[in-house]
Amino acid sequence: MSTAMNFGSKSFKPRPPDKGAFPLDHFGECSAFKERFMECLRDSGYESGACRQRAMAYLECRMERQVQLMANEPLEKLGFKDLIDEKSEAKPDK
């Protein structure tokens, strides 16, 4: 048996999760947004497409208030381009 266990040769450096994994909101800064989203899911029979506006608001809250947990990312890249286009079309021109 010449199996050497050299645990010091490799070092593991943890890194934040990629998109789609969100750390807990320990201070409850965005809990109101989360609750509105969850209520919408329950009311719609868990049809997530019906609650995209609320999902977008929740993610905006996380990006604005919890910068150390979720980096700012354009909402278009997170799948909300059509909702953003609707908002801009609904605004009257000055």
PDB file of C-alpha atoms in Angstrom:
ATOM      1  CA  MET A   1       0.000   0.000   0.000  1.00  0.00           C
ATOM      2  CA  SER A   2       1.781   3.014  -1.219  1.00  0.00           C
ATOM      3  CA  THR A   3      -1.173   5.341  -1.366  1.00  0.00           C
ATOM      4  CA  ALA A   4      -0.088   8.727  -0.137  1.00  0.00           C
ATOM      5  CA  MET A   5      -2.722  11.086   1.132  1.00  0.00           C
ATOM      6  CA  ASN A   6      -1.427  14.547   0.506  1.00  0.00           C
ATOM      7  CA  PHE A   7      -4.313  16.867   1.310  1.00  0.00           C
ATOM      8  CA  GLY A   8      -2.168  19.975   1.202  1.00  0.00           C
ATOM      9  CA  SER A   9      -1.402  19.774  -2.504  1.00  0.00           C
ATOM     10  CA  LYS A  10      -4.764  21.120  -3.671  1.00  0.00           C
ATOM     11  CA  SER A  11      -6.477  24.170  -2.311  1.00  0.00           C
ATOM     12  CA  PHE A  12     -10.173  24.781  -2.620  1.00  0.00           C
ATOM     13  CA  LYS A  13     -11.299  28.376  -3.018  1.00  0.00           C
ATOM     14  CA  PRO A  14     -15.048  28.838  -2.610  1.00  0.00           C
ATOM     15  CA  ARG A  15     -16.790  31.207  -5.003  1.00  0.00           C
ATOM     16  CA  PRO A  16     -20.286  32.702  -5.078  1.00  0.00           C
ATOM     17  CA  PRO A  17     -22.986  30.705  -6.879  1.00  0.00           C
ATOM     18  CA  ASP A  18     -23.834  31.382 -10.504  1.00  0.00           C
ATOM     19  CA  LYS A  19     -27.183  32.805 -11.627  1.00  0.00           C
ATOM     20  CA  GLY A  20     -30.149  30.880 -10.363  1.00  0.00           C
ATOM     21  CA  ALA A  21     -28.883  30.290  -6.828  1.00  0.00           C
ATOM     22  CA  PHE A  22     -29.702  32.967  -4.296  1.00  0.00           C
ATOM     23  CA  PRO A  23     -28.372  33.165  -0.743  1.00  0.00           C
ATOM     24  CA  LEU A  24     -30.906  33.607   2.016  1.00  0.00           C
ATOM     25  CA  ASP A  25     -32.242  37.048   2.807  1.00  0.00           C
ATOM     26  CA  HIS A  26     -31.129  36.979   6.457  1.00  0.00           C
ATOM     27  CA  PHE A  27     -32.272  40.509   7.261  1.00  0.00           C
ATOM     28  CA  GLY A  28     -35.602  40.239   5.425  1.00  0.00           C
ATOM     29  CA  GLU A  29     -34.924  43.276   3.260  1.00  0.00           C
ATOM     30  CA  CYS A  30     -36.849  41.804   0.331  1.00  0.00           C
ATOM     31  CA  SER A  31     -39.338  39.637   2.198  1.00  0.00           C
ATOM     32  CA  ALA A  32     -42.326  41.808   1.183  1.00  0.00           C
ATOM     33  CA  PHE A  33     -41.435  41.268  -2.504  1.00  0.00           C
ATOM     34  CA  LYS A  34     -40.976  37.546  -1.887  1.00  0.00           C
ATOM     35  CA  GLU A  35     -44.332  37.258  -0.128  1.00  0.00           C
ATOM     36  CA  ARG A  36     -46.147  39.042  -2.973  1.00  0.00           C
ATOM     37  CA  PHE A  37     -44.485  36.681  -5.446  1.00  0.00           C
ATOM     38  CA  MET A  38     -45.395  33.602  -3.394  1.00  0.00           C
ATOM     39  CA  GLU A  39     -48.992  34.828  -3.027  1.00  0.00           C
ATOM     40  CA  CYS A  40     -49.211  35.258  -6.794  1.00  0.00           C
ATOM     41  CA  LEU A  41     -47.904  31.722  -7.319  1.00  0.00           C
ATOM     42  CA  ARG A  42     -50.503  30.277  -4.952  1.00  0.00           C
ATOM     43  CA  ASP A  43     -53.310  32.299  -6.551  1.00  0.00           C
ATOM     44  CA  SER A  44     -52.307  31.260 -10.074  1.00  0.00           C
ATOM     45  CA  GLY A  45     -52.000  27.566  -9.303  1.00  0.00           C
ATOM     46  CA  TYR A  46     -48.193  27.841  -9.315  1.00  0.00           C
ATOM     47  CA  GLU A  47     -48.102  29.117 -12.894  1.00  0.00           C
ATOM     48  CA  SER A  48     -44.870  31.109 -12.720  1.00  0.00           C
ATOM     49  CA  GLY A  49     -45.486  32.925 -16.006  1.00  0.00           C
ATOM     50  CA  ALA A  50     -48.397  34.768 -14.433  1.00  0.00           C
ATOM     51  CA  CYS A  51     -46.084  36.164 -11.733  1.00  0.00           C
ATOM     52  CA  ARG A  52     -43.167  37.429 -13.802  1.00  0.00           C
ATOM     53  CA  GLN A  53     -43.737  41.088 -12.825  1.00  0.00           C
ATOM     54  CA  ARG A  54     -43.423  40.155  -9.156  1.00  0.00           C
ATOM     55  CA  ALA A  55     -40.402  37.938  -9.813  1.00  0.00           C
ATOM     56  CA  MET A  56     -38.729  40.842 -11.583  1.00  0.00           C
ATOM     57  CA  ALA A  57     -39.502  43.179  -8.645  1.00  0.00           C
ATOM     58  CA  TYR A  58     -38.026  40.646  -6.211  1.00  0.00           C
ATOM     59  CA  LEU A  59     -34.822  40.314  -8.224  1.00  0.00           C
ATOM     60  CA  GLU A  60     -34.545  44.096  -8.524  1.00  0.00           C
ATOM     61  CA  CYS A  61     -34.816  44.341  -4.738  1.00  0.00           C
ATOM     62  CA  ARG A  62     -32.119  41.716  -4.264  1.00  0.00           C
ATOM     63  CA  MET A  63     -29.767  43.456  -6.685  1.00  0.00           C
ATOM     64  CA  GLU A  64     -30.347  46.930  -5.219  1.00  0.00           C
ATOM     65  CA  ARG A  65     -30.280  46.125  -1.516  1.00  0.00           C
ATOM     66  CA  GLN A  66     -28.039  43.086  -1.310  1.00  0.00           C
ATOM     67  CA  VAL A  67     -25.174  43.916  -3.620  1.00  0.00           C
ATOM     68  CA  GLN A  68     -22.788  41.666  -1.715  1.00  0.00           C
ATOM     69  CA  LEU A  69     -25.096  38.684  -2.340  1.00  0.00           C
ATOM     70  CA  MET A  70     -26.312  39.288  -5.880  1.00  0.00           C
ATOM     71  CA  ALA A  71     -24.414  41.309  -8.448  1.00  0.00           C
ATOM     72  CA  ASN A  72     -26.301  43.787 -10.593  1.00  0.00           C
ATOM     73  CA  GLU A  73     -27.307  42.182 -13.841  1.00  0.00           C
ATOM     74  CA  PRO A  74     -29.383  43.733 -16.617  1.00  0.00           C
ATOM     75  CA  LEU A  75     -32.932  42.414 -16.307  1.00  0.00           C
ATOM     76  CA  GLU A  76     -32.901  41.696 -20.026  1.00  0.00           C
ATOM     77  CA  LYS A  77     -30.253  39.043 -19.385  1.00  0.00           C
ATOM     78  CA  LEU A  78     -32.405  37.500 -16.674  1.00  0.00           C
ATOM     79  CA  GLY A  79     -35.309  36.910 -19.075  1.00  0.00           C
ATOM     80  CA  PHE A  80     -37.403  40.028 -18.475  1.00  0.00           C
ATOM     81  CA  LYS A  81     -36.762  41.923 -21.733  1.00  0.00           C
ATOM     82  CA  ASP A  82     -40.402  41.692 -22.823  1.00  0.00           C
ATOM     83  CA  LEU A  83     -41.634  43.134 -19.507  1.00  0.00           C
ATOM     84  CA  ILE A  84     -39.177  46.014 -19.715  1.00  0.00           C
ATOM     85  CA  ASP A  85     -40.318  46.754 -23.278  1.00  0.00           C
ATOM     86  CA  GLU A  86     -43.951  46.811 -22.052  1.00  0.00           C
ATOM     87  CA  LYS A  87     -43.042  49.329 -19.341  1.00  0.00           C
ATOM     88  CA  SER A  88     -41.313  51.645 -21.782  1.00  0.00           C
ATOM     89  CA  GLU A  89     -44.242  51.467 -24.236  1.00  0.00           C
ATOM     90  CA  ALA A  90     -46.733  52.259 -21.434  1.00  0.00           C
ATOM     91  CA  LYS A  91     -44.895  55.462 -20.442  1.00  0.00           C
ATOM     92  CA  PRO A  92     -46.216  58.543 -22.231  1.00  0.00           C
ATOM     93  CA  ASP A  93     -43.656  60.559 -24.171  1.00  0.00           C
ATOM     94  CA  LYS A  94     -42.958  64.066 -22.925  1.00  0.00           C
TER      95      LYS A  94
END
